[in-house]
Each structure stands twice: as structure tokens, then as C-alpha cells.
Coordinates of C-alpha atoms and ligand atoms in Angstrom, one line a residue:
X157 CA 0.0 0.0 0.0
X158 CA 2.5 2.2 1.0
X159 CA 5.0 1.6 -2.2
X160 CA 2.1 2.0 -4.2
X161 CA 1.3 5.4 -3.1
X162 CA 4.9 6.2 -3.4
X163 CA 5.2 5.3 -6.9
X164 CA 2.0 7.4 -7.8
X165 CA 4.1 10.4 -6.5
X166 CA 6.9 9.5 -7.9
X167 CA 4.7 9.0 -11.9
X168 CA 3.3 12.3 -11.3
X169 CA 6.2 14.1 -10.9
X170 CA 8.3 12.2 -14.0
X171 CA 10.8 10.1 -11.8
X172 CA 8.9 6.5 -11.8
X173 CA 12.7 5.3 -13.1
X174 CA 14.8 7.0 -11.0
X175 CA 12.9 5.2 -8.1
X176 CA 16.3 2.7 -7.2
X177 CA 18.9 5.6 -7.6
X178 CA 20.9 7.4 -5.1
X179 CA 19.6 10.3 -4.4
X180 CA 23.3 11.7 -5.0
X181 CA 23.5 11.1 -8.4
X182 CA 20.1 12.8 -9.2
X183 CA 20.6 15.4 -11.5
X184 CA 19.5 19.3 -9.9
X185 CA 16.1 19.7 -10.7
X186 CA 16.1 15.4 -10.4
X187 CA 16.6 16.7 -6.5
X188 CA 13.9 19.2 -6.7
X189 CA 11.1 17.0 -8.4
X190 CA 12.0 13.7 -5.3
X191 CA 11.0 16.8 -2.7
X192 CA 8.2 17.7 -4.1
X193 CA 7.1 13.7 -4.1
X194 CA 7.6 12.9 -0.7
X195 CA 5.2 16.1 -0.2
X196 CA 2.3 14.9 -2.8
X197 CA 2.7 11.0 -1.2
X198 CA 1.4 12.5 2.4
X199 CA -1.5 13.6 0.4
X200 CA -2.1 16.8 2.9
X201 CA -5.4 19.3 2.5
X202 CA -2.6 22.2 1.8
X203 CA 0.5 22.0 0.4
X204 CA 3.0 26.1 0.9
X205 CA 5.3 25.5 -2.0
X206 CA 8.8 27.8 -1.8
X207 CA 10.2 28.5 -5.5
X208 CA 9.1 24.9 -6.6
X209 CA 9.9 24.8 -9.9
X210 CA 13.2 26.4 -9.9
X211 CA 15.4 24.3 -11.4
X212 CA 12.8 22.2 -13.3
X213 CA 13.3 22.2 -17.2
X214 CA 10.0 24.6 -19.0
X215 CA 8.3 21.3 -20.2
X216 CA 8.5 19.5 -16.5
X217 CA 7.2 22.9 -15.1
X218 CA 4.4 23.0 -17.1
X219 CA 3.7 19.5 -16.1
X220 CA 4.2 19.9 -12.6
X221 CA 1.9 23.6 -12.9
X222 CA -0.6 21.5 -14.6
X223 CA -0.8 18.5 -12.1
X224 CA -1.3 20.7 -9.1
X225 CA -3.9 22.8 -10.7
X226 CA -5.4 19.2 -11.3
X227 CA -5.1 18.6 -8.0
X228 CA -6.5 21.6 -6.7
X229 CA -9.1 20.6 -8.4
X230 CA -10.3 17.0 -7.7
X231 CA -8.7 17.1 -4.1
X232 CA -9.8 20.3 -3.2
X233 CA -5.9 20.7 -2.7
X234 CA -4.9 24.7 -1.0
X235 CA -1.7 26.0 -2.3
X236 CA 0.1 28.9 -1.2
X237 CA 2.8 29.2 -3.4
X238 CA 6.1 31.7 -3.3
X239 CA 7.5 32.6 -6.6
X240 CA 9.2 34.8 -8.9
X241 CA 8.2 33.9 -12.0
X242 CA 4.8 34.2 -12.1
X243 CA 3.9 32.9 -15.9
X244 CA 3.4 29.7 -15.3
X245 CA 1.1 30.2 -12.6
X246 CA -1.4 32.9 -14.1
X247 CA -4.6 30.8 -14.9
X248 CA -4.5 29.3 -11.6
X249 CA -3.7 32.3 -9.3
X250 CA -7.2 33.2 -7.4
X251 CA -5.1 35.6 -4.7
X252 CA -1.8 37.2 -5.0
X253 CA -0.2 38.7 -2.2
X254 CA 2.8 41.2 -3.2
X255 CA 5.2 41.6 -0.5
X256 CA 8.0 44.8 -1.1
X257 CA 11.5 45.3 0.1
X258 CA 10.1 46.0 3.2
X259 CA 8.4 42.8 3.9
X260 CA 5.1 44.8 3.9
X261 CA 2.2 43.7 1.9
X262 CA 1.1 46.1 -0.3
X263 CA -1.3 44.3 -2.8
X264 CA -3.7 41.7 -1.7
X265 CA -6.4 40.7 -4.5
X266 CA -6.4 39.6 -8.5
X267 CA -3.5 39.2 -10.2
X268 CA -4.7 40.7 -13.0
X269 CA -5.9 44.4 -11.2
X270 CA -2.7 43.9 -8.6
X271 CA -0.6 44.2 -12.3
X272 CA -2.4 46.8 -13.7
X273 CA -2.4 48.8 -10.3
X274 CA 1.3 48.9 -9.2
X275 CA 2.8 48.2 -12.8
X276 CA 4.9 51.1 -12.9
X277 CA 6.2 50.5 -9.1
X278 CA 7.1 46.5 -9.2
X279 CA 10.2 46.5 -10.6
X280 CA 11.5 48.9 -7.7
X281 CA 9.6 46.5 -5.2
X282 CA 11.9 43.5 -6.6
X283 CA 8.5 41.7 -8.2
X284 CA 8.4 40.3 -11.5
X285 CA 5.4 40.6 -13.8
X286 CA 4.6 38.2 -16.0
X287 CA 6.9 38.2 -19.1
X288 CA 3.8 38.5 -21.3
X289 CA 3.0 41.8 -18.8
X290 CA 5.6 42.7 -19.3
X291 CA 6.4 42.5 -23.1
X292 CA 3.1 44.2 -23.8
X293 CA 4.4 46.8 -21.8
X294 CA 7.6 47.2 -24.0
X295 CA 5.1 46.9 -26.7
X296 CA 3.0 50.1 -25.8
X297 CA 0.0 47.9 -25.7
X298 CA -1.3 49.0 -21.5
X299 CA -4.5 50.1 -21.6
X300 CA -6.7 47.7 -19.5
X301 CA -7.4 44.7 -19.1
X302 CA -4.1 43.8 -19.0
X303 CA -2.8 40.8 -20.8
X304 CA -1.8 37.8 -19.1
X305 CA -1.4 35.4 -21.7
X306 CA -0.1 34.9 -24.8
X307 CA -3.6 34.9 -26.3
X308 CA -4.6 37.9 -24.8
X309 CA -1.2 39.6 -25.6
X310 CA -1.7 38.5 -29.6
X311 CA -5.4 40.0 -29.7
X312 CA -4.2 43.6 -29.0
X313 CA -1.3 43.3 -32.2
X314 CA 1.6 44.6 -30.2
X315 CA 4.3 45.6 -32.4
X316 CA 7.9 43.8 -31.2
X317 CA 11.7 44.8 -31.6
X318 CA 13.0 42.1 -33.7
X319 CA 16.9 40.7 -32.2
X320 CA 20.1 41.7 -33.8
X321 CA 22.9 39.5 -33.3
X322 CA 26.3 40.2 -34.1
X323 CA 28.5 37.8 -35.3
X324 CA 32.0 37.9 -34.2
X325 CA 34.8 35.3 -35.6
X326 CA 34.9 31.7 -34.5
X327 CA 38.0 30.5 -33.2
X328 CA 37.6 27.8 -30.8
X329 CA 39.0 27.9 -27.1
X330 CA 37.8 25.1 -25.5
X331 CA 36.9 21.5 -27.5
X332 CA 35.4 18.3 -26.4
X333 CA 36.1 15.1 -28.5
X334 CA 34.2 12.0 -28.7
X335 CA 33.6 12.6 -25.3
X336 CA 32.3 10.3 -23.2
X337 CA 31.7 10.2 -18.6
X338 CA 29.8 7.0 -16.8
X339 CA 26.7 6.1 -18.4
X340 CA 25.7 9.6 -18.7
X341 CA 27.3 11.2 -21.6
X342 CA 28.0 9.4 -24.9
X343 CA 29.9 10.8 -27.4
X344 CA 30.2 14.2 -27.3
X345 CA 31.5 16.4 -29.8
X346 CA 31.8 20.3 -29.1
X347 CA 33.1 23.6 -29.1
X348 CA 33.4 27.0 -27.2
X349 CA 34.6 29.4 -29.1
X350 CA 36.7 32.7 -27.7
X351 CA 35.0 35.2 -26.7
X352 CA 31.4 33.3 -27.2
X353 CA 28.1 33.7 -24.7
X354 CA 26.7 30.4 -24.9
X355 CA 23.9 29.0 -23.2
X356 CA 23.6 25.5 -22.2
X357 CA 19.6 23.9 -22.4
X358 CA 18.0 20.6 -22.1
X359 CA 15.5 18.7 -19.7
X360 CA 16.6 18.0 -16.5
X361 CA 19.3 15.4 -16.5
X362 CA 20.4 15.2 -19.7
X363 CA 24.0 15.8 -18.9
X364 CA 24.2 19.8 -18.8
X365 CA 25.8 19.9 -15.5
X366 CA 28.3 17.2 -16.4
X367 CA 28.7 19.0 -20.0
X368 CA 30.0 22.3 -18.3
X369 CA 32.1 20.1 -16.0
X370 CA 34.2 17.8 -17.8
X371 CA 34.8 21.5 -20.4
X372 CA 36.1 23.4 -17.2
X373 CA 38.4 20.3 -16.5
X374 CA 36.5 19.7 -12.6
X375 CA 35.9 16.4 -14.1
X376 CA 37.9 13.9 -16.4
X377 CA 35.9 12.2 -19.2
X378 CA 35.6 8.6 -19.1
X379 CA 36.5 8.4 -23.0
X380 CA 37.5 11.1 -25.4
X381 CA 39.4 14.1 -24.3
X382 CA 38.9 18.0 -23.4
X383 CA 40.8 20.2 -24.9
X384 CA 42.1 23.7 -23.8
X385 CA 45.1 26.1 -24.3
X386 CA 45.5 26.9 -20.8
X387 CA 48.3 24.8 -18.9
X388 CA 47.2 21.6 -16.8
X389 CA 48.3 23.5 -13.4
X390 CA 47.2 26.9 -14.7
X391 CA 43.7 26.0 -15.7
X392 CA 41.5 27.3 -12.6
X393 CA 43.6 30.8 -12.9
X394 CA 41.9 30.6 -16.2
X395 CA 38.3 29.7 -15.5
X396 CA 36.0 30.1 -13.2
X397 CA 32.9 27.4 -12.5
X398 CA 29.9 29.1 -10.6
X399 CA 28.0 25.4 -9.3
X400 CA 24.5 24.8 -9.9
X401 CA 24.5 24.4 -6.0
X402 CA 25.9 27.9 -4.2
X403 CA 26.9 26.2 -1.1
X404 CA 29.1 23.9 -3.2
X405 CA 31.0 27.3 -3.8
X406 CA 31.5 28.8 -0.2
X407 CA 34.9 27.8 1.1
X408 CA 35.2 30.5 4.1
X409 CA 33.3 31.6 7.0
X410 CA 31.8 35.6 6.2
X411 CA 30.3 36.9 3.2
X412 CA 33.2 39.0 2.8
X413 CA 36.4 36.5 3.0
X414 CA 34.3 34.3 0.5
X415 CA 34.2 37.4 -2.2
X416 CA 37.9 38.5 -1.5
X417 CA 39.0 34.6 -1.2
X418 CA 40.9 34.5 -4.7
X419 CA 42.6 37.6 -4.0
X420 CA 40.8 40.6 -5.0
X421 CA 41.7 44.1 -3.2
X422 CA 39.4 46.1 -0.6
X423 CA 37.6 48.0 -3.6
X424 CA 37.0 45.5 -5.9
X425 CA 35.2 43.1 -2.8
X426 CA 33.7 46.2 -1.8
X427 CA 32.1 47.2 -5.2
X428 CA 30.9 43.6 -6.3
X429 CA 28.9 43.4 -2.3
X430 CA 27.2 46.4 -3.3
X431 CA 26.6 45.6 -6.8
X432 CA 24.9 42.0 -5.5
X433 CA 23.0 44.1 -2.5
X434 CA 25.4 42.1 0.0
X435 CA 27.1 45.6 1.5
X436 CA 24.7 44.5 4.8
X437 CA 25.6 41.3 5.0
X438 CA 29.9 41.3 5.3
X439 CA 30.1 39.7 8.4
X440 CA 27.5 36.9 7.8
X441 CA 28.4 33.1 7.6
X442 CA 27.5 32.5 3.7
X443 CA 25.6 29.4 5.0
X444 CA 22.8 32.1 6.7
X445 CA 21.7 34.0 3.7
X446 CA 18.3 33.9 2.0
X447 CA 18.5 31.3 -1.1
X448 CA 18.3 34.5 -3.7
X449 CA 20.9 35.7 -1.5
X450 CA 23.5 32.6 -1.3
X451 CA 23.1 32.6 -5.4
X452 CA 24.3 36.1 -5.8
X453 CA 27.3 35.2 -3.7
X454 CA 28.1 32.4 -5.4
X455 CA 28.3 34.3 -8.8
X456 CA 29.6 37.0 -7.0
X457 CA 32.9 35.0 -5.8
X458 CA 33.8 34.5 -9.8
X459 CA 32.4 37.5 -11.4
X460 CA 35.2 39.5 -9.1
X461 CA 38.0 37.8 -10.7
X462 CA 39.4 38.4 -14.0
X463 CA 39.2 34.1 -15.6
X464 CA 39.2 34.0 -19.5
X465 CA 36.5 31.5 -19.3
X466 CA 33.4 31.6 -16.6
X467 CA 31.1 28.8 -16.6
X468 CA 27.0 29.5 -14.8
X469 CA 25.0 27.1 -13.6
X470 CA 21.7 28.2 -13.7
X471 CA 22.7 31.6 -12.2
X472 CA 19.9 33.2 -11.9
X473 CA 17.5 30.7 -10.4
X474 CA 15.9 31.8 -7.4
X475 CA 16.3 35.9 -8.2
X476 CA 14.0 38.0 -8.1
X477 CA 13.3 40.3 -11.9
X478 CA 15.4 43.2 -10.4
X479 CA 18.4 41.1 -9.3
X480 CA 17.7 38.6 -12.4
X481 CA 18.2 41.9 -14.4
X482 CA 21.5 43.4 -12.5
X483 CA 22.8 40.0 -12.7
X484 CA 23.0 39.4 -16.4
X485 CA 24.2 42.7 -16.7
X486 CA 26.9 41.8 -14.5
X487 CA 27.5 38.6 -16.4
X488 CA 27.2 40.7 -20.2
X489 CA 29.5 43.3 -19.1
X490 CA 32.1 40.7 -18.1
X491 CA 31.2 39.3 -21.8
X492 CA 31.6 42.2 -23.4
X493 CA 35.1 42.9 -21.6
X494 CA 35.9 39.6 -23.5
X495 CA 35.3 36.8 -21.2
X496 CA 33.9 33.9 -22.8
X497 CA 30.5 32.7 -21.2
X498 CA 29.3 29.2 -20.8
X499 CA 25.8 29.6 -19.0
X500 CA 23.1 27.0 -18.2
X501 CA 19.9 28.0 -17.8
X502 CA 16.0 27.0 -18.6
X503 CA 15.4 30.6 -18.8
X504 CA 15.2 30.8 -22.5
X505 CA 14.0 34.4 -22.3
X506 CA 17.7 34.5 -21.1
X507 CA 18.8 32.6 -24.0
X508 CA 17.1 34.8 -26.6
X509 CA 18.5 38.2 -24.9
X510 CA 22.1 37.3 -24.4
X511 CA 23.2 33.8 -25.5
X512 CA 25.2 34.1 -28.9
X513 CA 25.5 30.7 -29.4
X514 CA 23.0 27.7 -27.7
X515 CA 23.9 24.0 -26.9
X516 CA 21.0 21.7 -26.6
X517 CA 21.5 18.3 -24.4
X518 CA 19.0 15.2 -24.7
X519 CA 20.0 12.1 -23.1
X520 CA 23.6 12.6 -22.5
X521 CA 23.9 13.8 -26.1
X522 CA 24.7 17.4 -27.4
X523 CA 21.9 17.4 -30.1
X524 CA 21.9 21.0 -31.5
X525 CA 24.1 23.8 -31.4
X526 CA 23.8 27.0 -33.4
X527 CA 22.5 30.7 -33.0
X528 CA 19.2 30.9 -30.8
X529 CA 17.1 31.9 -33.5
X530 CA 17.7 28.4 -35.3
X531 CA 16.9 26.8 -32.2
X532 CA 13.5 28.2 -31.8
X533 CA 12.7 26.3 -35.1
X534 CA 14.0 23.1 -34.4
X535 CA 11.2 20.8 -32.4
X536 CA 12.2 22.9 -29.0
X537 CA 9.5 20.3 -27.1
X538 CA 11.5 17.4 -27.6
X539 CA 14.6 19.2 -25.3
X540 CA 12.3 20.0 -23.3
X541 CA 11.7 23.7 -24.3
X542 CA 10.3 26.4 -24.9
X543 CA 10.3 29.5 -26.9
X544 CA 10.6 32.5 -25.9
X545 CA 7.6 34.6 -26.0
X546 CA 8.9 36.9 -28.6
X547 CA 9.1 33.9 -30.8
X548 CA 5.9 32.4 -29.9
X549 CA 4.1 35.7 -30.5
X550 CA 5.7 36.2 -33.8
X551 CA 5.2 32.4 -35.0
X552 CA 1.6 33.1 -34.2
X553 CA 1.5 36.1 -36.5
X554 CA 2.5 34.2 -39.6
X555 CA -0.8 32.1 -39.0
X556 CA -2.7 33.2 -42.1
X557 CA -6.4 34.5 -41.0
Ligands
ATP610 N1 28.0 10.8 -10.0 C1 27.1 10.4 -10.8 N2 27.1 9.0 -11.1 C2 26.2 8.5 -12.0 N3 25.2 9.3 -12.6 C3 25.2 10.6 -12.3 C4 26.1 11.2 -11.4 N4 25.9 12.5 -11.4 C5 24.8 12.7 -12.2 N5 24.4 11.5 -12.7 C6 23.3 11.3 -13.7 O1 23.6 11.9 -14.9 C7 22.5 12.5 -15.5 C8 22.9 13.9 -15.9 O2 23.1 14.7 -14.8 P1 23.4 16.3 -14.9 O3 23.5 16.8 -13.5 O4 24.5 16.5 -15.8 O5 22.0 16.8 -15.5 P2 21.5 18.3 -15.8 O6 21.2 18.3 -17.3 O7 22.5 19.3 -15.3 O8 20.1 18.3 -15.1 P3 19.4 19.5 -14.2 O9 18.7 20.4 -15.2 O10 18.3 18.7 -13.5 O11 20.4 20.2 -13.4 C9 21.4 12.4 -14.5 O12 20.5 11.4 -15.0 C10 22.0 12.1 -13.2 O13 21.1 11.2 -12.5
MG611 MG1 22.3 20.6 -13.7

């Protein structure tokens, strides 16, 4: 009886396989799905879920979205549920509470009339509108009611910027060849090149993680071999490895000897605290921050240090839009200063905004790379994918009447 129920919440949240593995080799958001079945198998009236999707891959989100809003439904299930990305969640929002900097409350009601109301202010308050909010915003289209979904966004014609990409010369820094670790990657063929922003995609364990690993040299491949021009001892003065896990990063006891660790001066530390909002927190054990708050030291530790190569690991998970926003400007401006980028994300709004180049795992294998723009017309559902609103709008446009 018991194993039954647990294999029901194990099927609904897409890890009915993974049921005899260590919980150590899950992947990230392998992790994050097992939590949220040992809540679903105690079948409580009311389940308070804290960022639950936040390293889950778009597809499994919108599976795990849809199965609570079924469950809401025939269980008569309450959820209170915290989150910054707020997208996914629209058609099944009854209540939104906005909370500001202060910790005050100052919206309590619809989503919808909570949007139109403080639009103007929520940015400043750290809360993220919807993307589609917010792209009808860039696209002049704000008279009420306010769109909330992609539908309602395409009724009202909004008029987008289209993307300009520049190209810059291809000479490769960092290969992999025939590339193969454990059971979990086979084969893999690819390249970084100098000076590149590429982002890493892909359901959840299908090797991005171990990708970005084996190319920064943490890990050695089973099979095939990783090249690089830096020197075997010289390589981690060379690149720098933000983990998908920030405590994995934190190696000292205070917020400040973990940003000044790899030698940076007084200025330098002092500047990138500030930058990441941390100028409060100096004396803090890295281990007592908020989550959002652990993430922007981790990145914070490698953005203040000058490596030729930075890998991210999902950086911005767990941020809210303003600190989403200052961090990728962070992370651009050490781009364009010539630092070559190796991001993973399942943001592809991300993608589409910064990424010059796009890798796309399935099953251990690297199965597309090129621009972003050619990855929105490949079969993005079968990586577990999905476009970016931009492109979904526009696709939609093309639709003759
Ligand atoms: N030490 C290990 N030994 C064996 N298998 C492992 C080990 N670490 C990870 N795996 C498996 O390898 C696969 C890929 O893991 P990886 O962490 O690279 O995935 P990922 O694409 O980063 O996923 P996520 O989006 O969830 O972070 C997963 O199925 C995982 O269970
Ligand atoms: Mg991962």
C-alpha cells in the first residue's frame, strides 16, 4: 500500500525510473522533483510550495503547474505558493499577495488588477510581472485589461523589436572530443569558441551539468578528451565554475572572505557586495543567507575575478526580476570585456536576450548547437523547451487568417 502510493508520486512528478537511484546522483532539478514527491505522497489538504519549480526544465514545469492545478481541483488541494516567475502560474492564481522590500504587503487581490495597479512601481519593489505583462508593456499595448497570456497579448497586435545578433569570428577555445563520462554522456563532440556567450539547455538530467564540468576540466571524461590552451596547473587561474548548488561554492566563513578569497583588493570586494546588495551582510556566515541571497554570492565569488572563461549554472535561479536583471548585466559586461560565457539556464528568455551561441542536451547527447534563433525552429519540445515569448508571438502572426 504504502509503495504504491509512493510510486504514484513518484509517476506524477516524472521520476517512476529513477525510483532505485541514489539520491546523490540525481541530477539538480532530479533533487527538486524527489522533494516535491515525498510532499504529494502525504496527500495533505494544503500544500505552501517555496520557489518549486526552480530548477525544473519549461516542459516539466508545465507538467508539474498543470498536475497541481489538477489537484487543486479534484482534491480540493490549498496552495500557497512563493514565486518569482509568475507565468506559469497565471490561470491558476485566485489571490496574490505582493510583498516589497520591506516585507510589507502592499497588494492583496487579483492578479490581474494587482498588475495593472502597481505596474509602474514592481520592478523597484523586486516583483516580477509576468513576461507577457511585461512585453506588452515594451510593446505600448497597456491600456486595461491587462494581458496575461499569450492569447490575450496577440489580440491587442503589439508591435515587437526584432533581435540583432552580431556575429564575431569563430576561433575555438575550448573542444570536447568524442567525449564520453559514466553512463551519462556518450559521445560528445563540441566547441566554445573565444570570446562566445553560450547557453547551455536541455531537460533536466540530460547531462548539462556534467557538459559544463568535464569543459572546465573539474571532471575527467571517461572516454575522449577535453581540450584547452590553458596549462594543466594553470587552468583554474583561467576559468572560473559558478555550481549549480551555491553552497558547493562557499569555502570560508563571512560573506566578505568568501568574495575576497581568490585575492581581490578592498575595492574590488567592496564594489561587487554592493553591486549583488550584500554591502549588509559582510560579516554573515555565507551558509545564513536567504537562497536568492546565497546565489548572488556564489556568482559573486567569480564575477570578481578576472578568468578568460566563466562557466554559470543556472545563475539566476531563485532571483528575483530586479536582481535577475543586474545580474546578467553583470554577467554581459564581463562578456563584453571579452570573457567567454558558458551559461546553463531553462530561462530561455535568457537565452534569446544574451546567448550568442545555444547547446542543446537530450539524453547525454549534445543534439543542436547553433544561433538561438535556429533553435527556436527546431522541435524545442523534444529538449524540453520552450520559446521565448517573442518567438511564440511572432510564430503566431505568420498564422494566415
Ligand atoms: N556521480 C554520478 N554518477 C552517476 N550518474 C550521475 C552522477 N551525477 C549525475 N548523474 C546522472 O547523470 C545525468 C545527468 O546529470 P546532470 O547533473 O549533468 O544533468 P543536468 O542536465 O544538469 O540536469 P538538471 O537540469 O536537473 O540540473 C542524470 O540522470 C543524473 O542522474
Ligand atoms: Mg544541472
Amino acid at each position: 500500500m504504502m509503495e504504491e502510493k509512493f510510486d504514484a508520486a513518484l509517476q506524477d512528478v516524472g521520476l517512476r525510473e529513477k525510483k532505485k537511484e541514489m539520491i546523490t546522483a540525481l541530477s539538480g532539478g532530479e533533487k527538486q522533483k524527489l522533494a516535491l514527491a515525498c510532499i504529494l505522497a502525504m496527500k495533505p489538504p494544503m500544500i505552501i510550495l517555496d520557489e518549486p519549480t526552480a530548477n525544473l526544465d519549461p516542459v516539466a514545469t508545465e507538467a508539474f503547474v498543470s498536475l497541481l492545478e489538477t489537484l487543486k481541483e479534484e482534491r480540493h488541494l490549498s496552495l500557497f505558493i512563493i514565486e518569482h516567475d509568475l507565468d506559469p502560474w497565471v490561470s491558476m492564481t485566485d489571490r496574490v499577495l505582493m510583498l516589497g522590500r520591506d516585507g510589507r504587503i502592499f497588494y492583496d487581490g487579483p492578479l490581474r488588477e494587482g498588475l495593472q495597479e502597481h505596474a509602474g512601481n514592481l520592478k523597484h519593489q523586486g516583483v516580477a510581472m509576468p513576461m507577457v505583462s511585461e512585453l506588452a508593456l515594451q510593446a505600448g499595448v497597456a491600456e486595461p485589461p491587462f494581458p496575461l497570456t499569450i492569447d490575450e497579448l496577440r489580440r491587442r497586435n503589439p508591435v515587437l523589436e526584432g533581435k540583432q545578433r552580431v556575429r564575431k569570428d569563430e576561433i575555438p577555445l575550448l573542444r570536447a572530443e568524442n567525449v564520453s563520462w559514466k553512463s551519462v554522456l556518450k559521445d560528445v563532440n563540441v566547441t566554445i569558441s573565444n570570446g562566445s556567450f553560450t547557453a547551455v539547455v536541455g531537460p533536466n538530467g540530460s547531462g548539462k551539468t556534467t557538459l559544463c564540468r568535464l569543459l572546465a576540466g573539474i571532471i575527467s571524461p571517461s572516454a575522449g578528451k577535453v581540450e584547452h590552451p590553458f596549462g594543466k596547473k594553470e587552468q583554474f587561474r583561467h576559468v572560473g565554475y559558478v555550481f549549480q548548488n551555491p553552497e558547493h561554492q562557499f569555502l570560508t566563513d563571512s560573506v566578505w572572505e568568501e568574495v575576497s578569497y581568490s585575492g581581490a583588493n578592498r575595492k574590488q570586494v567592496q564594489q561587487m557586495l554592493e553591486w549583488c546588495g550584500l554591502s549588509k551582510h559582510v560579516h554573515m556566515h555565507p551558509f545564513r543567507l536567504s537562497q536568492g541571497q546565497k546565489r548572488r554570492l556564489s556568482v559573486a565569488t567569480m564575477l570578481v575575478n578576472d578568468q578568460d572563461v566563466l562557466f554559470l549554472d543556472e545563475p539566476t535561479f531563485g532571483q528575483d526580476a530586479a536582481s535577475t536583471e543586474h545580474l546578467m548585466n553583470l554577467i554581459e559586461e564581463k562578456h563584453r570585456s571579452g570573457t567567454t560565457i558558458v551559461m546553463i539556464t531553462h530561462d530561455m528568455e535568457l537565452v534569446d536576450t544574451y546567448a550568442t551561441r545555444a547547446i542543446a542536451m537530450k539524453e547525454g547527447e549534445v543534439a543542436f548547437t547553433g544561433v538561438p534563433e535556429e533553435l527556436w525552429e527546431e522541435d524545442v519540445e523534444a529538449f524540453h523547451l520552450k520559446r521565448p515569448l517573442r518567438a511564440q508571438i511572432e510564430e503566431a502572426a505568420y498564422v494566415p487568417q
